[in-house]
Coordinates of C-alpha atoms and ligand atoms in Angstrom, one line a residue:
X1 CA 120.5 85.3 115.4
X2 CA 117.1 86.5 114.4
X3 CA 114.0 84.3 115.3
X4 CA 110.8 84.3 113.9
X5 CA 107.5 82.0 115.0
X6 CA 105.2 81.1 112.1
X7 CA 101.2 81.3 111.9
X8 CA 101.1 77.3 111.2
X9 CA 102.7 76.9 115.4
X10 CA 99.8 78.5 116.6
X11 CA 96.1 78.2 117.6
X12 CA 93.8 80.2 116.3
X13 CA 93.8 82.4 119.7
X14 CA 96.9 81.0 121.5
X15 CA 99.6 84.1 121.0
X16 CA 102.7 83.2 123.1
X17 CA 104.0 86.8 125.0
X18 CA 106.6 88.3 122.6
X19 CA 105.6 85.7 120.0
X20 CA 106.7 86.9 116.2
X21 CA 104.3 86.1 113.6
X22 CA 106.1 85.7 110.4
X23 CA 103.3 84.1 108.3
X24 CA 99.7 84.8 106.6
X25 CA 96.7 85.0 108.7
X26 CA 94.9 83.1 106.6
X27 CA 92.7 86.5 105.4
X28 CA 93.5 86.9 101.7
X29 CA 89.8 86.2 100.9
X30 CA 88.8 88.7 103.4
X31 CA 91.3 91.9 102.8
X32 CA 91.1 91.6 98.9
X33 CA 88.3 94.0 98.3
X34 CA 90.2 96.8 100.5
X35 CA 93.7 96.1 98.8
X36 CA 91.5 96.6 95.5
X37 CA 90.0 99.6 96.7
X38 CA 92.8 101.6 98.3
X39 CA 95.9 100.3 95.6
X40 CA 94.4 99.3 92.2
X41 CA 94.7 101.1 89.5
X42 CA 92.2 100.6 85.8
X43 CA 94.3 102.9 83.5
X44 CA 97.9 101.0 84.4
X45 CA 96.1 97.8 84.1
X46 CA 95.1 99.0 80.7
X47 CA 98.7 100.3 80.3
X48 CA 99.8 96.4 80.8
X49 CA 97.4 95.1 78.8
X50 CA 98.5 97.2 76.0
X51 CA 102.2 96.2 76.5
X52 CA 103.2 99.1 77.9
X53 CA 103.1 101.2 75.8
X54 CA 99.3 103.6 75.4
X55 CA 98.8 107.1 73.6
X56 CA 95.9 108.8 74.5
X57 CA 94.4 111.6 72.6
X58 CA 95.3 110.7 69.2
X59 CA 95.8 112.7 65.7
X60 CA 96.8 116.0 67.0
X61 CA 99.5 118.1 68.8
X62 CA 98.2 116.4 71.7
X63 CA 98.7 112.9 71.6
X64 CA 100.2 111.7 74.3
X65 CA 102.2 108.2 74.8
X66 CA 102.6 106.6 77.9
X67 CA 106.1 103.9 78.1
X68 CA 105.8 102.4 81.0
X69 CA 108.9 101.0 82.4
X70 CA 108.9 96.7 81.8
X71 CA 109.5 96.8 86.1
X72 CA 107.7 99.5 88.4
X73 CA 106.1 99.8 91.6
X74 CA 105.2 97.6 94.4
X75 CA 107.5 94.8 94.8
X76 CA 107.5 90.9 96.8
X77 CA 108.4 92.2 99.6
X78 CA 106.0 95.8 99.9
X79 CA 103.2 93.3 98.7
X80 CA 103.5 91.0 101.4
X81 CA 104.2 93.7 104.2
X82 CA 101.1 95.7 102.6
X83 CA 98.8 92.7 103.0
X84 CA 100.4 91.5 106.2
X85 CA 99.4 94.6 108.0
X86 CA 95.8 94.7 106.4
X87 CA 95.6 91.1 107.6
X88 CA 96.5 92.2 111.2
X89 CA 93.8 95.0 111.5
X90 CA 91.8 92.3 110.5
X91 CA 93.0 89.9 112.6
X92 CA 92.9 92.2 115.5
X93 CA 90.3 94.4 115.1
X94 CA 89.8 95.5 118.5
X95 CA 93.5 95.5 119.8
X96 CA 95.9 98.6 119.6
X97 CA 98.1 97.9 116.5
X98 CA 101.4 99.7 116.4
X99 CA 104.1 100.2 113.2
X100 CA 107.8 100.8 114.4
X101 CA 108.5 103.1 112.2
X102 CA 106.3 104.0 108.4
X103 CA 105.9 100.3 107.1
X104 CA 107.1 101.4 103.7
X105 CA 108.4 104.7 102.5
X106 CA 105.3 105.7 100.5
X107 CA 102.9 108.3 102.5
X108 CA 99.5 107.3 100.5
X109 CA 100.2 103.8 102.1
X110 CA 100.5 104.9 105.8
X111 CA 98.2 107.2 105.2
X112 CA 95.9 104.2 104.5
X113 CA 97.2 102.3 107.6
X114 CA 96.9 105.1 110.2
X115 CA 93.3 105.4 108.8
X116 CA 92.6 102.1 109.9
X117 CA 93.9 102.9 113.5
X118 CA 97.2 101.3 112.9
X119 CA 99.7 104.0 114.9
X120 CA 103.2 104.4 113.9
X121 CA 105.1 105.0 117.3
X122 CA 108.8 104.7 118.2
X123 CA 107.9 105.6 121.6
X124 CA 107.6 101.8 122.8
X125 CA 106.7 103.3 127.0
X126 CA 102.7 103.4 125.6
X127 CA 102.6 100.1 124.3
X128 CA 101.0 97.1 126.6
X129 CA 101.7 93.6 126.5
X130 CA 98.2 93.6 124.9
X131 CA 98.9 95.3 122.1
X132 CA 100.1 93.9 118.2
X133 CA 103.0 95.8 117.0
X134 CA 104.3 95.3 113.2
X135 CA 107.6 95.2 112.4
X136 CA 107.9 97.3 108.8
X137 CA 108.9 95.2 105.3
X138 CA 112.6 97.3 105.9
X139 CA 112.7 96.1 109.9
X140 CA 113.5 97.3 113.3
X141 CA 117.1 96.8 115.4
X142 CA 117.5 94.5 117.9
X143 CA 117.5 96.4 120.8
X144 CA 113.6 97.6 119.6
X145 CA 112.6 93.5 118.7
X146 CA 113.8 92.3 122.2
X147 CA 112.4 95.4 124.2
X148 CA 109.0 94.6 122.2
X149 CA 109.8 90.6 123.0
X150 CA 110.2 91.7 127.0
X151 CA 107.1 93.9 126.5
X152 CA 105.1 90.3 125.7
X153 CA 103.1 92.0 123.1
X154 CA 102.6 90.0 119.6
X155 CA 104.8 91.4 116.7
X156 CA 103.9 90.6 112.9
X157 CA 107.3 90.8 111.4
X158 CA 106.7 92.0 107.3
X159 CA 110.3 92.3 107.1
X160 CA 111.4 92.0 103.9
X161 CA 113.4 87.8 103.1
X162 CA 116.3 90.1 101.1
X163 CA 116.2 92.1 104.2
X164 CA 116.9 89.1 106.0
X165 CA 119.7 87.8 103.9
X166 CA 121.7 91.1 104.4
X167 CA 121.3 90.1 107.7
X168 CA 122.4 86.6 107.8
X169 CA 125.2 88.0 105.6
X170 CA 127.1 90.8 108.2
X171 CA 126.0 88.2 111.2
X172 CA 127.9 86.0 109.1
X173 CA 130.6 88.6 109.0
X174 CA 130.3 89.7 112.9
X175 CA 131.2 86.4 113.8
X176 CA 134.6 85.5 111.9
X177 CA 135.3 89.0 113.4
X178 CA 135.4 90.9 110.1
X179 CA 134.1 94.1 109.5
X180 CA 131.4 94.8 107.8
X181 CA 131.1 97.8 105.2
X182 CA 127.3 98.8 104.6
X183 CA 126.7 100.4 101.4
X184 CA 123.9 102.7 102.7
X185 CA 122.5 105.6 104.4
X186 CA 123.2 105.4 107.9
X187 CA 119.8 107.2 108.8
X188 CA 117.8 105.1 106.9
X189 CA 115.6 102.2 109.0
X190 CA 117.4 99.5 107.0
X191 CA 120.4 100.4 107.4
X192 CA 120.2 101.1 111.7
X193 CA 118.5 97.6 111.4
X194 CA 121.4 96.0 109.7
X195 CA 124.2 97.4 111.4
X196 CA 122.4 96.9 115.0
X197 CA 122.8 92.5 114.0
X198 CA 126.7 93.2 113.8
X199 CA 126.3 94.0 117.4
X200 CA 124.6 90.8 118.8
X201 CA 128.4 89.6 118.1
X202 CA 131.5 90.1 120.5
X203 CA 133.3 91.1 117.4
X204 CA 130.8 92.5 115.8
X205 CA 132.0 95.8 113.7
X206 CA 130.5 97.7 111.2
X207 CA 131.2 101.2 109.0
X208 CA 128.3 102.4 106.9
X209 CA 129.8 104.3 104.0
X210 CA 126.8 106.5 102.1
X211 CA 129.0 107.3 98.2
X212 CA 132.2 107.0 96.6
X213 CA 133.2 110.5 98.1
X214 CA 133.4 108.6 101.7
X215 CA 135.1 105.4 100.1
X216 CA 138.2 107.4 99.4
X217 CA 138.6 108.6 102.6
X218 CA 138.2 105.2 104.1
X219 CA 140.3 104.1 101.3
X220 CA 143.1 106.1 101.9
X221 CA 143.3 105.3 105.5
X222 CA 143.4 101.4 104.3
X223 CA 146.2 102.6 102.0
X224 CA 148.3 104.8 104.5
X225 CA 146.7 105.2 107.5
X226 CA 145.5 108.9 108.4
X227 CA 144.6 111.1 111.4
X228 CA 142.3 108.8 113.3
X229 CA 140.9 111.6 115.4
X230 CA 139.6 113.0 112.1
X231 CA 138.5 109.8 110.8
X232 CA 136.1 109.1 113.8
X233 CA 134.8 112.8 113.5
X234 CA 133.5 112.7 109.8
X235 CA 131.6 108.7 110.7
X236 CA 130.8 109.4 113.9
X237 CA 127.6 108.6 113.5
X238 CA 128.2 105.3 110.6
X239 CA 130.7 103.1 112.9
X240 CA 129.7 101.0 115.7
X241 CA 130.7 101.9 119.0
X242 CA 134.5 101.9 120.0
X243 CA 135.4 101.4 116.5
X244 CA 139.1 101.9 115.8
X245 CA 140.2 102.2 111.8
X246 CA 143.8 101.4 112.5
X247 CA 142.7 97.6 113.6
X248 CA 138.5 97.4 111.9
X249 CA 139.7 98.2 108.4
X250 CA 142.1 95.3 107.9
X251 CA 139.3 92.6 107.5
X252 CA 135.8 93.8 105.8
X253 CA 133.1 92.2 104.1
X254 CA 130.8 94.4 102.1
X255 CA 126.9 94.5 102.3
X256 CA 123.9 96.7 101.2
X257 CA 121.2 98.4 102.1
X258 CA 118.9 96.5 99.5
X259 CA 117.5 99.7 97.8
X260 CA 121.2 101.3 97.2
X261 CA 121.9 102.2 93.1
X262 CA 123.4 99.2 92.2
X263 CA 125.9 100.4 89.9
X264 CA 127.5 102.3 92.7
X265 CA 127.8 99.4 95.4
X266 CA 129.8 97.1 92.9
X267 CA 132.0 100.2 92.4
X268 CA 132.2 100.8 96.1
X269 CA 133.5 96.9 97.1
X270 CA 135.7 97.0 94.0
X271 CA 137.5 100.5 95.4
X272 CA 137.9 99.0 98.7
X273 CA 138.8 95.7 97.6
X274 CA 141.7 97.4 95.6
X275 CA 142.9 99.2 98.6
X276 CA 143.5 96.0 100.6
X277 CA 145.1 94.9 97.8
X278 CA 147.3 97.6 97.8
X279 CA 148.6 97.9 101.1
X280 CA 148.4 94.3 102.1
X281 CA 148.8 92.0 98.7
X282 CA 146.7 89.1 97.0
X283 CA 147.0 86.2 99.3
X284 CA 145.9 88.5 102.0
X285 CA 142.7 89.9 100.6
X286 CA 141.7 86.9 99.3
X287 CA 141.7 85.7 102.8
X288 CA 140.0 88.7 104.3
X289 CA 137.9 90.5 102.1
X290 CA 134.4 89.8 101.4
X291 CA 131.7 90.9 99.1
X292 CA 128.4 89.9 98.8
X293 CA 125.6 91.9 96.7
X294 CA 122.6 92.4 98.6
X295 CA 121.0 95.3 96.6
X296 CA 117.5 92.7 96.0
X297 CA 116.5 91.7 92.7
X298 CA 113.5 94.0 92.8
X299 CA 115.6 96.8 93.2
X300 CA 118.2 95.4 90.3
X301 CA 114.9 95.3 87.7
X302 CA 113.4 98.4 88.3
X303 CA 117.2 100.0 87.8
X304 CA 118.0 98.0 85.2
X305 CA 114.3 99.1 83.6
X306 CA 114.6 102.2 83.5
X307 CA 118.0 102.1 81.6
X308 CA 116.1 100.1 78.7
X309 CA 114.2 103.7 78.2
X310 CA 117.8 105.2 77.1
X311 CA 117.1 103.0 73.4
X312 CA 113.8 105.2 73.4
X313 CA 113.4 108.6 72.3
X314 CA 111.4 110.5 75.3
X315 CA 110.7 113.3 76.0
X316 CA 110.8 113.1 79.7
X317 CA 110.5 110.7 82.4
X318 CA 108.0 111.0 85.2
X319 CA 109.4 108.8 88.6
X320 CA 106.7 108.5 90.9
X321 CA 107.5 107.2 94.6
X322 CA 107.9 108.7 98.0
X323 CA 110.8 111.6 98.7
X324 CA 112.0 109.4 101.4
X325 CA 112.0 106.2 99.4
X326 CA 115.7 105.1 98.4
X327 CA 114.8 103.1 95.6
X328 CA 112.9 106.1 94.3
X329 CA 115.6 108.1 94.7
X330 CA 118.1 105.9 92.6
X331 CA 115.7 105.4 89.9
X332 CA 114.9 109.3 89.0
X333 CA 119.2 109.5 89.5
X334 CA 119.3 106.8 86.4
X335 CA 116.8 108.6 84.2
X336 CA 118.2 112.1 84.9
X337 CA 121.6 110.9 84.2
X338 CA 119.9 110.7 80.1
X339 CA 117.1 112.3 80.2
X340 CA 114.9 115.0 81.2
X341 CA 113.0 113.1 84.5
X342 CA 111.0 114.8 87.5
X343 CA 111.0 112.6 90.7
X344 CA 107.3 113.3 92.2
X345 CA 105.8 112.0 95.0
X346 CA 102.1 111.9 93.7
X347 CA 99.7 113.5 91.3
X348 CA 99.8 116.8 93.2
X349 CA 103.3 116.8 92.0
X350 CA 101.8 118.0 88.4
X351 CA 100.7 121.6 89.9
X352 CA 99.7 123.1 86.3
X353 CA 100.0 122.3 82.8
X354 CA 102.7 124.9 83.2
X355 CA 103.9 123.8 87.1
X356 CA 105.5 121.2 88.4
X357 CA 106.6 120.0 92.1
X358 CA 109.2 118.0 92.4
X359 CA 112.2 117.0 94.3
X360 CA 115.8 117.3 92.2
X361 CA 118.1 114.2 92.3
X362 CA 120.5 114.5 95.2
X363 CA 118.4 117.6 97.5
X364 CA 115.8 116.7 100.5
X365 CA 113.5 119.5 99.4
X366 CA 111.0 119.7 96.3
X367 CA 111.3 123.0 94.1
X368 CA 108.9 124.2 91.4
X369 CA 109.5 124.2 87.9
X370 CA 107.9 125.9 85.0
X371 CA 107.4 124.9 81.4
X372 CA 107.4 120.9 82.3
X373 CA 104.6 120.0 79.9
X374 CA 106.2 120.6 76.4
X375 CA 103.9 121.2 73.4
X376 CA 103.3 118.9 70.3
X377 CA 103.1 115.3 70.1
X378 CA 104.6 113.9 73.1
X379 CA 106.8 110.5 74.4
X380 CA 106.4 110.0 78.4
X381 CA 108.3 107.8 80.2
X382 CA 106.9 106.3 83.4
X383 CA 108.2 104.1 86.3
X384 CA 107.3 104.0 90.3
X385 CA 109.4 103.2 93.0
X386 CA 108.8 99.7 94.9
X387 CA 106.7 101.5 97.5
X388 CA 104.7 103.3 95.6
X389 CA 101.0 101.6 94.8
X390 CA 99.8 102.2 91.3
X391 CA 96.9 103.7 92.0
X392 CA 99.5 106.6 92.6
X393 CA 100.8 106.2 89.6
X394 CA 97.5 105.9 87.5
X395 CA 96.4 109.2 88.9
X396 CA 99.3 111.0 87.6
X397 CA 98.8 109.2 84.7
X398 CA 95.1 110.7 84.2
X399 CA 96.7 113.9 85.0
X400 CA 98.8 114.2 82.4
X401 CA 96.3 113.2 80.2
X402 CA 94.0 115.9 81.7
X403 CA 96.3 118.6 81.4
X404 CA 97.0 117.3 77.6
X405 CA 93.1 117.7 76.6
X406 CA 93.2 121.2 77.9
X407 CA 96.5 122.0 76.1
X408 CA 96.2 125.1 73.2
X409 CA 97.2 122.3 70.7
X410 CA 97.6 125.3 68.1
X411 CA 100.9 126.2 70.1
Ligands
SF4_1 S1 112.8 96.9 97.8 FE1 113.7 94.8 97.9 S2 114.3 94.6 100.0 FE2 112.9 96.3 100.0 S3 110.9 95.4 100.4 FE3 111.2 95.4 98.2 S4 112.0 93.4 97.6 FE4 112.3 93.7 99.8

């Protein structure tokens, strides 16, 4: 089970060894002006204020509306890790403050944290009992938690409560013995963090599973058994150690990584849930087949969001968020799938009025494509990823707008 001290059991000074903080500092007041500074943006406020909707440059080829999606950017839980690790350095300002791994997936945010001294390490031999280490809003395995517990340094755990309740959810599974099926990418912090809970558990199991592609592989081994050997090779590295298919798949429960497109996970438990059903009959699966959604609600409205653009008549959509952010990812796959969309990871993203940088649904790397900007009056939809501050996306905002005022609006 996963432990957590709060704030209110402590003394102002009196850190126990390997104590987790879970809970405010107390330094709202005092961390404001910086949160302000490094994440606010005037031209999305004024975006909201207008209701979403704002044309700039009006009565001529190059006005330009902005539709900004009714759910973007930072969410509960990026908000509360943000300003839980501002309220460390603050707390702390002369101790050496570690991250575990990038706190959230949005660079202009560690950035801003490695700025103020805060180093992200996964090497745990340099850190001293001395030190404050913070957990990251997605959070760390067990095996990093208790070496940092044994280490007696203070950790200021920002992980994410859905986070948490995918957690309680495959302990939950781990302990009846049943297997749990994370909808996920095995690589991905979350994910390692999950699956490393199942293993607290003597019967702890687990198979991370990243599309449908996967699914029907493990669903035809549910359905008639397969070559094992081969089986282990392809999720070598997505089952837990001395995982056997013949005996793990006949109990699962499915789970989440929170950030997962949402569409696809109910898809996912329903394909496997029909394979039990297949091969072993009703009464059986209803007695050991579970599914529970975790994708988090903050994930579910910014997905759902951007779908309520499809009633709109755009002319592209702009995702803003970090390349490694998962929930960025998904959200440029809904647009693209009916519209023209560019992921980008900031405002350097818009190269030119004629170039833009960005990275295709689906690929790791960003290409370059010409002829983004189209002529004429334009419609622009917007939307950021839950990582991604909105001073990010105000700047590619202005950008836009830039390029539009300098735009031959005779074309
Ligand atoms: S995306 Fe969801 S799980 Fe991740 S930090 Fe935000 S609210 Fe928490």
């Amino acid at each position: 089970m996963y432990f957590a001290m709060t704030s209110s059991h402590l003394q102002p000074d009196a850190f126990e060894p390997g104590q987790i903080v879970r809970k405010s500092f107390g330094l709202k007041k005092e961390i404001q002006n910086d949160l302000v500074r490094d994440y606010h943006s005037d031209i999305i406020e004024k975006i909201i204020a207008a209701g979403n909707v704002y044309t700039a440059q009006d009565g001529s080829d190059r006005t330009v509306t902005f539709h900004l999606a009714s759910s973007f950017g930072f969410c509960y839980g990026v908000d509360r890790a943000v300003e839980m690790a501002y309220e460390t350095k603050q707390r702390f300002p002369d101790k050496k403050i570690y991250l575990t791994a990038e706190i959230i997936h949005n660079p202009r945010v560690n950035h801003n944290l490695q700025e103020m001294g805060v180093q992200i390490t996964t090497e745990f031999s340099k850190v001293q009992k001395e030190d404050v280490v913070i957990l990251p809003a997605f959070g760390a395995t067990s095996s990093q938690i208790e070496e940092l517990r044994q280490k007696g340094c203070v950790m200021v755990d920002t992980i994410c409560g859905s986070v948490l309740n995918v957690w309680k959810r495959v302990e939950q599974y781990a302990e009846e013995g049943i297997t749990s099926v994370i909808h996920g990418k095995y690589y991905h912090e979350e994910t390692q963090a999950t699956s490393s809970r199942v293993l607290g558990y003597p019967k702890g199991k687990y198979l991370v599973v990243l599309n449908m592609e996967e699914v029907s592989v493990v669903c035809d081994y549910i359905r008639k058994g397969g070559n094992k050997a081969e089986f282990l090779k392809q999720f070598e590295k997505q089952v837990s150690p001395g995982f056997d298919p013949d005996t793990d798949l006949k109990r699962m429960g499915v789970a989440n990584q929170t950030t997962m497109l949402m569409s696809e996970s109910l898809a996912i438990a329903a394909e496997l849930q029909k394979a039990v059903l297949d091969r072993y009959g009703d009464v059986y699966t209803q007695e050991n087949f579970r599914n529970f959604d975790t994708i988090c609600s903050a994930t579910e409205d910014r997905q759902n969001a951007i779908l309520e653009f499809k009633n709109k008549k755009l002319d592209l959509i702009l995702v803003v968020g970090g390349y490694n952010s998962s929930n960025t990812n998904n959200l440029a796959k809904i647009a693209l799938s009916f519209t023209k969309s560019y992921h980008i990871e900031d405002a350097r993203g818009l190269v030119s009025i004629q170039e833009i940088r960005h990275k295709p649904v689906g690929k790791f790397d960003t290409i370059v494509t010409s002829d983004w900007l189209p002529k004429g009056p334009l419609q622009i939809g917007l939307t950021s990823g839950a990582s991604t501050p909105n001073q990010v996306l105000g700047e590619v905002v202005e950008r836009v707008m830039s390029f539009r005022s300098r735009q031959d609006s005779r074309a």
